[in-house]
XYZ file of C-alpha atoms in Angstrom:
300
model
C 41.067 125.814 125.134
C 37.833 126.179 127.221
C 37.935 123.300 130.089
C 36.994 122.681 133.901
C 40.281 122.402 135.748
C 40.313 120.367 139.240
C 43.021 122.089 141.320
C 43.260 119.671 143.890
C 41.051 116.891 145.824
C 38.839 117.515 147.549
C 35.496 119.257 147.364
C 33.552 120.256 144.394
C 34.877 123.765 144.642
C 38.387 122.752 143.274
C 36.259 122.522 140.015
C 36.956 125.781 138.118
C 36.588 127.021 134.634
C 39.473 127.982 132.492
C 39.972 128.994 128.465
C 43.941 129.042 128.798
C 43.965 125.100 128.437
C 46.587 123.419 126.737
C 45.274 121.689 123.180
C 46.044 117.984 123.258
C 48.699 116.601 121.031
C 48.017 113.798 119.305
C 49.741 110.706 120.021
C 49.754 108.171 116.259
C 47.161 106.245 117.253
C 44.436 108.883 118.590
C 42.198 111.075 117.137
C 41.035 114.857 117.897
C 37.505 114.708 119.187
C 35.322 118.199 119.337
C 33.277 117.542 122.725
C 29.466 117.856 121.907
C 28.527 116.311 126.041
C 29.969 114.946 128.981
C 28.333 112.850 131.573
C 28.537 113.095 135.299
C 29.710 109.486 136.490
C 30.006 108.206 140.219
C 34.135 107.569 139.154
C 34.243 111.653 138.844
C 32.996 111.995 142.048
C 35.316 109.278 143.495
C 37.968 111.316 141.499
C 37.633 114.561 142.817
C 37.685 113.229 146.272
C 40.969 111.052 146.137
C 39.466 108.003 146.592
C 40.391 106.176 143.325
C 43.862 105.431 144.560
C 45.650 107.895 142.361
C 48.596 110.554 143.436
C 48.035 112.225 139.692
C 49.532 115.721 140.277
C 46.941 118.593 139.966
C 45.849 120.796 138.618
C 44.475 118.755 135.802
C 41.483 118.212 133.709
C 39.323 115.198 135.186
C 35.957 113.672 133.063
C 35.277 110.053 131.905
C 33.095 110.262 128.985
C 33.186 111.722 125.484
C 30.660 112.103 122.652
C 31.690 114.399 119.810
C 32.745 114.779 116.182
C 36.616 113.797 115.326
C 38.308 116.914 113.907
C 41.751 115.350 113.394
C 43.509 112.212 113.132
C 47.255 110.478 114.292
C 49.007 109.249 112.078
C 48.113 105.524 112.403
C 44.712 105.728 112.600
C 42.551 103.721 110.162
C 39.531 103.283 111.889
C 38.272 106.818 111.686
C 38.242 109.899 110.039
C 37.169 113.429 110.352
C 33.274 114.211 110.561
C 32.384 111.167 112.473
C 30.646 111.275 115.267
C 32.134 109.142 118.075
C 32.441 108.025 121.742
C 34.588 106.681 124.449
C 34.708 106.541 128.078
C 38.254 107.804 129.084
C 39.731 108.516 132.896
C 40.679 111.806 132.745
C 40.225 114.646 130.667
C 37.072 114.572 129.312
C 35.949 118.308 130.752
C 37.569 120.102 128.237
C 36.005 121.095 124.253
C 38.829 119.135 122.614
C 39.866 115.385 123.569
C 42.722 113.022 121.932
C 40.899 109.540 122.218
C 42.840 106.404 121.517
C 41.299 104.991 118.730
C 40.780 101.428 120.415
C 38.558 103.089 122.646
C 36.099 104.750 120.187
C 33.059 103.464 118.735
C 31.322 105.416 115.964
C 27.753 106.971 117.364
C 24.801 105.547 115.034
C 22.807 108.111 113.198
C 19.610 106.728 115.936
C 21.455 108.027 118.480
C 22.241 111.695 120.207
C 25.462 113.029 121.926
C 24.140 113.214 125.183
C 22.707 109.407 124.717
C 26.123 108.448 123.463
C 27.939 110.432 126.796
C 25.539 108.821 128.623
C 26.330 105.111 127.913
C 30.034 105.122 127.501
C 30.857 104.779 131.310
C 27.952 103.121 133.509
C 26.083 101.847 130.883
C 28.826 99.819 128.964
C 30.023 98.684 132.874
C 26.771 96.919 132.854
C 26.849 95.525 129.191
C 29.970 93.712 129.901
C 28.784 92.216 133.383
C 26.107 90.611 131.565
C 27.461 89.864 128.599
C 31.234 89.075 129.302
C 32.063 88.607 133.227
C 28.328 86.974 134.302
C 27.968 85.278 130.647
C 24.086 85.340 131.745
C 22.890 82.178 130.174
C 18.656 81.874 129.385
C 16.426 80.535 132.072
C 18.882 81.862 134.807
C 17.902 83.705 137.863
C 19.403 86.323 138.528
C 19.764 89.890 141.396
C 21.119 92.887 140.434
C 21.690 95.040 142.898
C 21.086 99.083 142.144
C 18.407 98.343 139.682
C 18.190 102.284 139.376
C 21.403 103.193 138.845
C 23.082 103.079 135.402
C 24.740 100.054 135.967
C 22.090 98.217 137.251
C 19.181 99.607 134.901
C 21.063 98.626 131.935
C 22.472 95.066 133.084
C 18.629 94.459 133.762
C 17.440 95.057 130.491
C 20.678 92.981 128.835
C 19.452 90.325 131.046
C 16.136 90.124 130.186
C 17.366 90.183 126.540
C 19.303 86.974 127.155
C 16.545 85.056 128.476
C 17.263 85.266 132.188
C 14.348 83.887 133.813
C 13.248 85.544 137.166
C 15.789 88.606 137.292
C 15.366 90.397 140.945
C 17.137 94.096 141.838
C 17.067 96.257 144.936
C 15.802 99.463 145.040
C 13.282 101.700 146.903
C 10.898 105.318 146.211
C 11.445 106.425 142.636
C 14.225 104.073 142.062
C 11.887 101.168 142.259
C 9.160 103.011 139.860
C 11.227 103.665 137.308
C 12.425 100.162 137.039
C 8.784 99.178 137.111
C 8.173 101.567 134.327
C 10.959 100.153 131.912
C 9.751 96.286 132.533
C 7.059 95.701 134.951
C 8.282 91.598 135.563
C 11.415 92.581 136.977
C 10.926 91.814 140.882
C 11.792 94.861 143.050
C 13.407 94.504 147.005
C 12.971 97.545 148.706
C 15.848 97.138 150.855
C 14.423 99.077 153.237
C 12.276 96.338 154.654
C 12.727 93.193 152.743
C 16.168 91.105 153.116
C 17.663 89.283 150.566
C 16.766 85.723 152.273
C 12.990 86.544 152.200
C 13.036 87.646 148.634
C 14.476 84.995 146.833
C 14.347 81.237 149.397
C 15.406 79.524 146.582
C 18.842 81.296 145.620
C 19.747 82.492 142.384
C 22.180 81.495 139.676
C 24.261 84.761 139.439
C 24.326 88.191 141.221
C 25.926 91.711 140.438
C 26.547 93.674 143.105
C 27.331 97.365 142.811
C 27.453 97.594 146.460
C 29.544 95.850 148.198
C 30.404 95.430 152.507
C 27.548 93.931 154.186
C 25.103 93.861 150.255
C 28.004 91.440 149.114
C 27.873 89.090 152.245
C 24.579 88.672 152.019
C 24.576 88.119 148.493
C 26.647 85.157 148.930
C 24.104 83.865 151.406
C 21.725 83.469 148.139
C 23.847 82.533 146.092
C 23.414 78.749 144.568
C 26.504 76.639 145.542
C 27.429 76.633 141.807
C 26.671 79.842 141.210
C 28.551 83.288 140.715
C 29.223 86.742 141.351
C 30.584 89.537 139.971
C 31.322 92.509 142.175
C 32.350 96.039 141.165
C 33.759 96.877 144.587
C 34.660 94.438 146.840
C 35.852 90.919 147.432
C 35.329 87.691 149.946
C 37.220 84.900 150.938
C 34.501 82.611 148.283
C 35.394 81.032 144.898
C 32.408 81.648 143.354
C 33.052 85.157 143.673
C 34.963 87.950 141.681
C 35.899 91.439 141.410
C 35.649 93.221 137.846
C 35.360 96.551 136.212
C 35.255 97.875 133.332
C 37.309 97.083 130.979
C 36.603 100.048 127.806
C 37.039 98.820 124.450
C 35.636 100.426 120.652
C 34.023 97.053 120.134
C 32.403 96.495 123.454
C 30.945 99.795 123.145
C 29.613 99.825 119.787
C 28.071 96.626 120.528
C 25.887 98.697 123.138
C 25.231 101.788 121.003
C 23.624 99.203 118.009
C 21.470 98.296 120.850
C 20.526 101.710 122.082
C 20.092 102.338 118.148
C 17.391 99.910 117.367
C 15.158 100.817 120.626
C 16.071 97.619 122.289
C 17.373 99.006 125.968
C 16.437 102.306 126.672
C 18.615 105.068 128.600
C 17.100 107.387 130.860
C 18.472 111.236 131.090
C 17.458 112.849 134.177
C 18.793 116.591 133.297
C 21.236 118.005 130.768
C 22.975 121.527 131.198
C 25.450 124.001 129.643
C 29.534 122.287 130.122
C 30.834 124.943 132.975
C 32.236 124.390 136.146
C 29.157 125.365 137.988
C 27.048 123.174 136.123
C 29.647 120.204 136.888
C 30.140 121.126 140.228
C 25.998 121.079 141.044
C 25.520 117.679 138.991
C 28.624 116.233 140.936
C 26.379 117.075 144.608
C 23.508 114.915 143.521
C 22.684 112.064 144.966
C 20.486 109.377 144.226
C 19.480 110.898 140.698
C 17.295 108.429 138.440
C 19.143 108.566 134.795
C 22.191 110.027 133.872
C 23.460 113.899 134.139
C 24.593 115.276 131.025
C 26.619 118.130 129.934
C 26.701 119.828 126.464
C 28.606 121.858 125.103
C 28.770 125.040 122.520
């Protein structure tokens, strides 16, 4: 089976092609899933370089999202069957033309929608839907500061804000970042972080923050933050109540919820490049930095 292999951790050169990869065996509850894209995710980065806190023995096929057509089923599953098109965000494996899925993770990809929108929202997108929807529970009239407006966290917990009424919703960012939040709703108050602290921004606190950040961002979120409010962070902790730590938590459900929305044109995802699935095309996508939208493999 055609994959990328990691061979160890390390730098993006233990990223290699391979064709000799063993097919998956299904497990009762999974499903077979042809891989039509793949999308490049900060965890795959994190991965590769041993800093997710896992001693997984190598060599062994990384990748976090799938988007394909199921092409066989367990022998539990009643959810699915083959010919639909379907997605899930996964922690390993994905980097390879044939996937077994649990079927709790899968949500079926709406006609509305392509395979490289679907790869696209399964990991960093969906981590945003449930911040706003589930951990944050973003009520209307709230204010609220996302940090990393531009990234696909942030970009899509702003818009899932916005749709639930938040009232003044703020998010740091600077250069293109900040334009292309502008461009996708022109109320939504941009910090450049650059030159604008958090204090001077918003005087009069806000109700709940995301931060995506973390270390010094998270401190001096708190320093905003309303005495009964609270904050959700995605990588770090302090000694304060009204702060957590989350992440995401995949689910069918959760994630279908997002694709209906992507379906009817009410958040919008934004794909910065798509290439050919081989190991140099994962290995360049995996040295970008700062990229504006979501890098997406497809495949044959």
């Amino acid at each position: 089976m055609k994959a990328v292999e990691m061979l160890d951790y390390g730098a993006p050169e233990v990223l290699v092609d391979t064709n000799t990869a063993p097919q998956p065996v299904l497990k009762p509850k999974q499903v077979l899933v042809k891989q039509h894209a793949t999308a490049i995710d900060p965890y795959d980065v994190k991965f590769r370089q041993g800093l997710m806190g896992t001693d997984k023995p190598t060599p062994l096929i990384p990748g976090s999202s799938v988007a394909g057509v199921v092409v066989a089923i367990g022998s539990e599953v009643t959810e699915f069957a083959i010919g639909d098109r379907v997605a899930a965000s996964t922690h390993l494996k994905s980097y390879a033309a044939l996937v077994a899925v649990g079927q709790s993770l899968l949500a079926k990809i709406p006609a509305q929608v392509s395979d490289v929108q679907a790869a696209a929202s399964v990991l960093g997108a969906q981590t945003g839907y449930q911040m706003i929807m589930t951990d944050l529970a973003i009520q209307p009239g709230e204010t609220v500061l996302i940090h990393g407006g531009a990234g696909a966290v942030g970009m899509m917990a702003i818009q899932l804000a916005k749709r639930q009424g938040a009232g003044q919703i703020y998010t740091t960012a600077h250069g293109a970042g900040a334009a292309a939040i502008r461009a996708i709703d022109p109320t939504i108050q941009v910090i450049d972080y650059q030159t604008t602290t958090l204090t001077e921004a918003m005087p009069d606190g806000v109700d709940a923050v995301l931060d995506t950040i973390g270390g010094e961002t998270l401190r001096a979120s708190c320093q905003v933050l309303k005495p009964d409010g609270r904050l959700v962070s995605l990588v770090d902790s302090v000694d304060d109540p009204r702060v957590t730590q989350s992440y995401l938590q995949a689910s069918g459900a959760q994630l279908a919820a997002l694709l209906a929305l992507i379906a009817d044109g009410q958040v919008t995802l934004l794909i910065a490049d798509e290439r050919p699935f081989n190991a140099a095309n994962v290995r360049y996508f995996q040295t970008l930095h700062h990229v504006v939208g979501k890098l997406v493999l497809t495949f044959d």
